[in-house]
């Protein structure tokens, strides 16, 4: 349920509601928006009703959230969530650009990619050190060594780093190195893992599972947030369909739907979404035009030599073009914002 405060409600009126809820053992999440202040309540509906909150000074109304996800829902937090990571705001005025190889390979190779994407305006460097591979015989990632290379690249370029964590036991290690913990599509419903990244409080890039509904995806975000971590960034990376000319189908429907249902920022990953380098830039543009807050793409100096996902990896020069185009489309999108308000 949500307590909507009156416009101009005083701090003491807000505190009173918060204290009452907390004293009854109910979860109370305050969201001070530009126009409205709301308090999201977690707990049994009957218990909330018993308190007579509607009669307290400063309270406008009490409303029920009909979604199964609460903390992740738009009504709980009417304004867009913004997450600051090393000076860049995800969900803020500039589109987020994340790029890097599928897997961390050599130290020099990674540094070269990092320098180039930085020059092109990227904010973060991606790269898997622990890789979820369909075959146990494929390269599984460099492990901690790869995380060290990522940290070196951050040190030199100032780029934030994003890397996947696949098991709860490795969360403390990966969290020690990265700025953003990536939860891969295959682990979107690994609930112990979601809880473990939730406990770190670090930003989490939560990819959508390729066979999961938007509701299941938002419930996974809820798992992370229920541990007290509000810093969730959603990432649409393509779902499985009957189509075979592309690796997956980048579900751009998800972008406006998520922005309607949730306040969390959403990125698109056209690399995994289409699976072929030649379509990546087109779909990055399309993702931004659909309203995504940014893109994450796989880049390599020589994609034909990449240790994983070479087919869908673009070159450094192609990334430079992509970054320009994404910024241009985003600029146009800003001019539409008031008319396209989804809330
Ligand atoms: C990746 O980012 O390299 C990756 C494995 O992504 P996904 O989990 O979306 O397949
Ligand atoms: Mn990949």
XYZ file of C-alpha atoms and ligand atoms in Angstrom:
354
model
C 0.000 0.000 0.000
C 1.015 3.593 -0.446
C 0.430 6.630 1.708
C 0.202 9.686 -0.516
C 1.012 12.866 1.420
C -0.685 16.185 0.688
C 1.251 18.732 -1.345
C 3.145 20.823 1.178
C 2.906 18.264 4.000
C 5.391 19.205 6.703
C 8.409 17.159 7.710
C 6.886 16.452 11.122
C 3.683 15.157 9.489
C 5.770 12.853 7.281
C 7.848 11.709 10.279
C 4.707 10.932 12.237
C 3.415 8.573 9.533
C 6.831 6.929 9.178
C 7.132 6.413 12.928
C 3.634 4.997 13.253
C 4.259 2.448 10.499
C 7.651 1.449 11.855
C 6.367 1.138 15.411
C 3.874 -1.458 14.147
C 6.620 -3.457 12.463
C 5.634 -2.395 8.948
C 8.195 -1.520 6.280
C 8.057 2.184 5.383
C 9.867 3.528 2.303
C 9.875 7.264 1.892
C 10.017 8.760 -1.580
C 10.217 12.523 -1.807
C 9.334 13.447 -5.368
C 9.270 16.725 -7.244
C 5.502 16.919 -6.938
C 4.430 14.266 -4.476
C 5.798 12.639 -1.374
C 4.712 9.051 -0.951
C 5.424 6.411 1.661
C 5.422 2.844 0.416
C 4.228 0.386 3.047
C 5.242 -3.262 3.114
C 3.081 -5.508 5.278
C -0.410 -6.982 5.593
C -3.141 -4.710 4.232
C -5.443 -5.285 7.232
C -2.733 -4.188 9.632
C -2.241 -0.952 7.679
C -5.976 -0.245 7.567
C -6.275 -0.640 11.349
C -3.990 2.364 11.879
C -6.383 4.954 10.451
C -3.566 6.668 8.594
C -5.962 8.552 6.323
C -7.048 10.648 9.292
C -3.543 11.883 10.179
C -2.643 15.484 9.330
C -0.835 15.868 5.997
C -2.133 12.603 4.568
C -3.987 12.832 1.256
C -4.963 9.185 0.757
C -4.046 5.542 1.137
C -3.876 3.532 -2.082
C -3.362 -0.133 -2.864
C -0.578 -1.201 -5.242
C -2.017 -3.932 -7.393
C 1.352 -5.175 -8.685
C 3.128 -8.068 -6.961
C 6.331 -6.011 -6.998
C 6.197 -3.061 -4.620
C 9.567 -1.374 -4.080
C 10.248 -1.627 -7.818
C 6.851 -0.228 -8.757
C 6.288 3.250 -10.128
C 3.613 4.141 -7.525
C 6.137 3.500 -4.715
C 8.558 5.994 -6.242
C 6.827 8.269 -8.751
C 10.049 9.922 -9.966
C 12.620 8.064 -12.071
C 15.379 6.496 -10.008
C 18.803 7.941 -10.708
C 21.914 6.045 -9.753
C 25.219 7.851 -9.589
C 28.238 5.763 -10.483
C 31.655 7.449 -10.572
C 30.206 10.811 -11.497
C 27.811 9.556 -14.167
C 24.099 9.374 -13.399
C 22.300 6.331 -14.789
C 18.737 7.425 -15.522
C 19.945 11.033 -15.639
C 20.155 13.614 -18.418
C 22.786 11.787 -20.511
C 22.403 8.321 -22.050
C 24.544 5.705 -20.316
C 27.143 4.090 -22.564
C 28.682 0.827 -21.420
C 31.058 -1.054 -23.700
C 33.762 -3.679 -23.609
C 34.609 -7.211 -24.598
C 32.316 -10.121 -23.823
C 35.132 -11.698 -21.790
C 38.156 -10.083 -20.228
C 41.099 -11.480 -22.216
C 44.585 -9.978 -21.990
C 45.501 -7.003 -19.820
C 46.909 -4.995 -22.739
C 43.937 -5.834 -24.953
C 41.519 -4.671 -22.278
C 43.429 -1.438 -21.664
C 43.418 -0.683 -25.366
C 39.639 -1.154 -25.542
C 39.144 0.918 -22.375
C 41.178 3.858 -23.728
C 39.309 3.815 -27.032
C 35.800 3.642 -25.583
C 36.687 6.364 -23.111
C 37.665 8.625 -26.020
C 34.300 7.818 -27.631
C 32.470 8.956 -24.495
C 31.685 5.670 -22.736
C 30.972 5.842 -19.005
C 31.648 2.248 -18.078
C 33.754 -0.686 -19.185
C 32.124 -4.106 -19.277
C 33.894 -7.476 -19.396
C 33.186 -10.900 -17.998
C 35.748 -12.463 -15.677
C 33.371 -15.298 -14.732
C 31.543 -16.415 -17.857
C 28.314 -18.405 -18.122
C 29.034 -20.568 -21.198
C 26.677 -23.065 -22.789
C 29.543 -25.562 -23.088
C 31.759 -26.593 -20.180
C 34.606 -26.864 -22.730
C 34.400 -23.186 -23.750
C 36.549 -20.497 -22.137
C 35.127 -19.889 -18.676
C 36.780 -16.538 -17.950
C 39.983 -15.470 -16.218
C 38.391 -15.283 -12.769
C 40.002 -12.904 -10.273
C 42.851 -12.158 -12.681
C 40.265 -10.664 -15.047
C 38.840 -8.505 -12.261
C 42.337 -7.154 -11.604
C 42.707 -6.154 -15.252
C 39.340 -4.391 -15.080
C 40.441 -2.533 -11.954
C 43.671 -1.512 -13.742
C 41.617 -0.191 -16.654
C 39.473 1.836 -14.244
C 42.569 3.195 -12.555
C 43.982 4.406 -15.842
C 40.834 5.684 -17.558
C 38.417 6.528 -14.737
C 35.749 4.328 -16.363
C 33.469 2.521 -13.929
C 33.544 -1.252 -14.342
C 30.749 -3.767 -14.779
C 31.255 -7.500 -14.464
C 29.090 -10.557 -13.970
C 28.844 -12.544 -10.770
C 27.404 -16.036 -11.112
C 27.286 -17.471 -7.617
C 26.460 -16.143 -4.158
C 29.790 -17.310 -2.730
C 31.685 -15.086 -5.157
C 29.687 -11.921 -4.513
C 32.110 -10.512 -1.892
C 35.097 -11.053 -4.188
C 33.508 -9.544 -7.305
C 32.001 -6.676 -5.291
C 35.473 -5.788 -4.032
C 36.568 -4.937 -7.587
C 33.561 -3.744 -9.574
C 31.341 -0.671 -9.518
C 28.349 -2.564 -10.916
C 27.532 -6.225 -10.320
C 26.011 -7.822 -13.410
C 23.411 -10.549 -13.004
C 23.267 -12.463 -16.269
C 20.172 -13.629 -18.109
C 20.724 -17.228 -17.002
C 20.740 -16.194 -13.365
C 17.836 -13.770 -13.355
C 15.891 -16.095 -11.072
C 18.788 -17.351 -8.973
C 17.154 -16.075 -5.812
C 20.040 -16.697 -3.389
C 22.284 -14.763 -5.797
C 19.791 -11.881 -6.009
C 19.655 -11.705 -2.228
C 23.445 -11.767 -1.987
C 23.916 -8.847 -4.400
C 21.089 -7.070 -2.620
C 23.034 -7.229 0.630
C 26.083 -5.499 -0.902
C 24.168 -2.271 -1.553
C 26.205 -1.902 -4.787
C 24.562 -1.021 -8.100
C 23.307 -4.132 -9.879
C 22.748 -4.525 -13.621
C 19.914 -7.037 -13.768
C 19.565 -8.640 -17.173
C 16.242 -10.055 -18.230
C 16.148 -13.829 -18.565
C 15.578 -14.854 -22.170
C 12.407 -16.779 -21.254
C 11.130 -14.518 -18.536
C 8.165 -12.189 -18.470
C 8.490 -8.545 -17.538
C 6.671 -9.289 -14.294
C 9.143 -12.035 -13.340
C 11.992 -9.652 -14.145
C 10.558 -6.928 -11.908
C 10.026 -9.499 -9.156
C 13.738 -10.313 -9.401
C 14.493 -6.602 -9.002
C 12.216 -6.716 -5.962
C 14.368 -9.491 -4.438
C 17.419 -7.226 -4.633
C 15.546 -4.195 -3.331
C 13.938 -6.140 -0.496
C 17.471 -6.617 0.898
C 17.767 -2.846 1.196
C 19.502 -2.183 -2.123
C 17.620 0.366 -4.253
C 20.360 0.566 -6.906
C 18.973 -1.693 -9.586
C 19.491 -1.048 -13.292
C 17.395 -3.215 -15.602
C 18.761 -4.474 -18.912
C 16.700 -5.851 -21.796
C 18.999 -8.252 -23.671
C 16.654 -10.138 -25.972
C 14.255 -12.998 -25.503
C 13.945 -16.354 -27.265
C 11.472 -16.449 -30.127
C 11.009 -18.659 -33.197
C 13.270 -16.360 -35.269
C 16.579 -17.869 -36.353
C 18.256 -15.053 -38.302
C 18.941 -13.321 -35.012
C 20.317 -14.879 -31.804
C 17.445 -13.445 -29.754
C 14.694 -10.901 -30.321
C 15.419 -7.618 -28.578
C 12.094 -6.964 -26.899
C 11.790 -3.219 -27.224
C 8.204 -3.442 -25.979
C 9.784 -3.975 -22.593
C 11.243 -0.464 -22.512
C 8.029 1.597 -22.373
C 6.277 -1.122 -20.370
C 8.994 -1.127 -17.702
C 9.075 2.674 -17.618
C 5.351 2.672 -16.988
C 5.406 -0.025 -14.299
C 8.671 0.865 -12.594
C 10.880 3.805 -11.665
C 14.092 1.840 -12.255
C 16.411 2.824 -15.091
C 16.451 0.500 -18.096
C 19.239 -0.137 -20.603
C 19.222 -2.234 -23.755
C 21.878 -4.729 -24.841
C 21.595 -4.968 -28.625
C 24.680 -7.234 -28.841
C 22.996 -10.191 -27.158
C 19.638 -8.978 -28.445
C 20.468 -9.575 -32.110
C 23.680 -11.607 -32.001
C 25.191 -10.114 -35.171
C 27.529 -7.136 -35.236
C 25.944 -5.691 -38.371
C 22.602 -5.056 -36.629
C 23.897 -3.812 -33.300
C 24.037 -0.077 -34.045
C 20.555 -0.036 -35.597
C 19.067 -1.673 -32.527
C 21.038 0.532 -30.132
C 19.418 3.532 -31.817
C 16.021 1.840 -31.692
C 16.435 1.124 -27.982
C 17.111 4.773 -27.238
C 14.190 5.821 -29.438
C 11.990 3.456 -27.392
C 13.053 5.364 -24.272
C 15.948 3.339 -22.850
C 18.320 5.236 -20.549
C 21.377 3.816 -22.290
C 23.029 0.871 -23.978
C 25.538 -1.834 -23.155
C 27.424 -3.296 -26.120
C 30.257 -5.711 -26.803
C 33.311 -4.180 -28.486
C 36.766 -5.486 -29.370
C 39.775 -4.263 -31.289
C 39.483 -7.298 -33.556
C 36.103 -9.023 -33.087
C 37.180 -12.005 -35.210
C 39.766 -12.807 -32.515
C 37.436 -12.340 -29.501
C 37.462 -15.278 -27.075
C 33.657 -15.226 -26.833
C 30.700 -13.665 -28.677
C 32.875 -12.385 -31.564
C 29.928 -12.530 -34.008
C 28.007 -9.875 -32.149
C 30.995 -7.734 -31.208
C 31.564 -4.400 -32.958
C 34.905 -2.702 -33.582
C 36.242 0.309 -31.721
C 35.511 2.518 -34.742
C 31.967 1.193 -34.974
C 31.495 1.936 -31.297
C 32.607 5.499 -31.841
C 29.859 5.870 -34.475
C 27.319 4.110 -32.273
C 28.077 6.456 -29.373
C 27.549 9.525 -31.572
C 24.292 8.167 -32.936
C 22.962 7.157 -29.527
C 23.679 10.635 -28.174
C 21.993 12.229 -31.188
C 18.839 10.117 -30.869
C 18.763 10.745 -27.113
C 18.959 14.469 -27.740
C 15.921 14.241 -30.028
C 14.084 12.121 -27.455
C 14.534 14.859 -24.851
C 12.528 17.236 -27.009
C 9.598 14.780 -26.922
C 9.705 14.170 -23.164
C 6.684 16.177 -21.962
C 4.351 14.762 -24.612
C 5.649 11.229 -24.150
C 5.188 11.233 -20.369
C 4.289 7.677 -19.457
C 3.348 8.113 -15.875
C 27.253 -11.050 -21.281
O 26.930 -9.882 -20.982
O 28.317 -11.344 -21.843
C 26.271 -12.112 -21.049
C 26.654 -13.362 -20.835
O 25.001 -11.654 -21.101
P 23.602 -12.418 -20.914
O 23.573 -12.869 -19.492
O 22.603 -11.375 -21.251
O 23.585 -13.579 -21.887
Mn 28.593 -11.924 -24.273
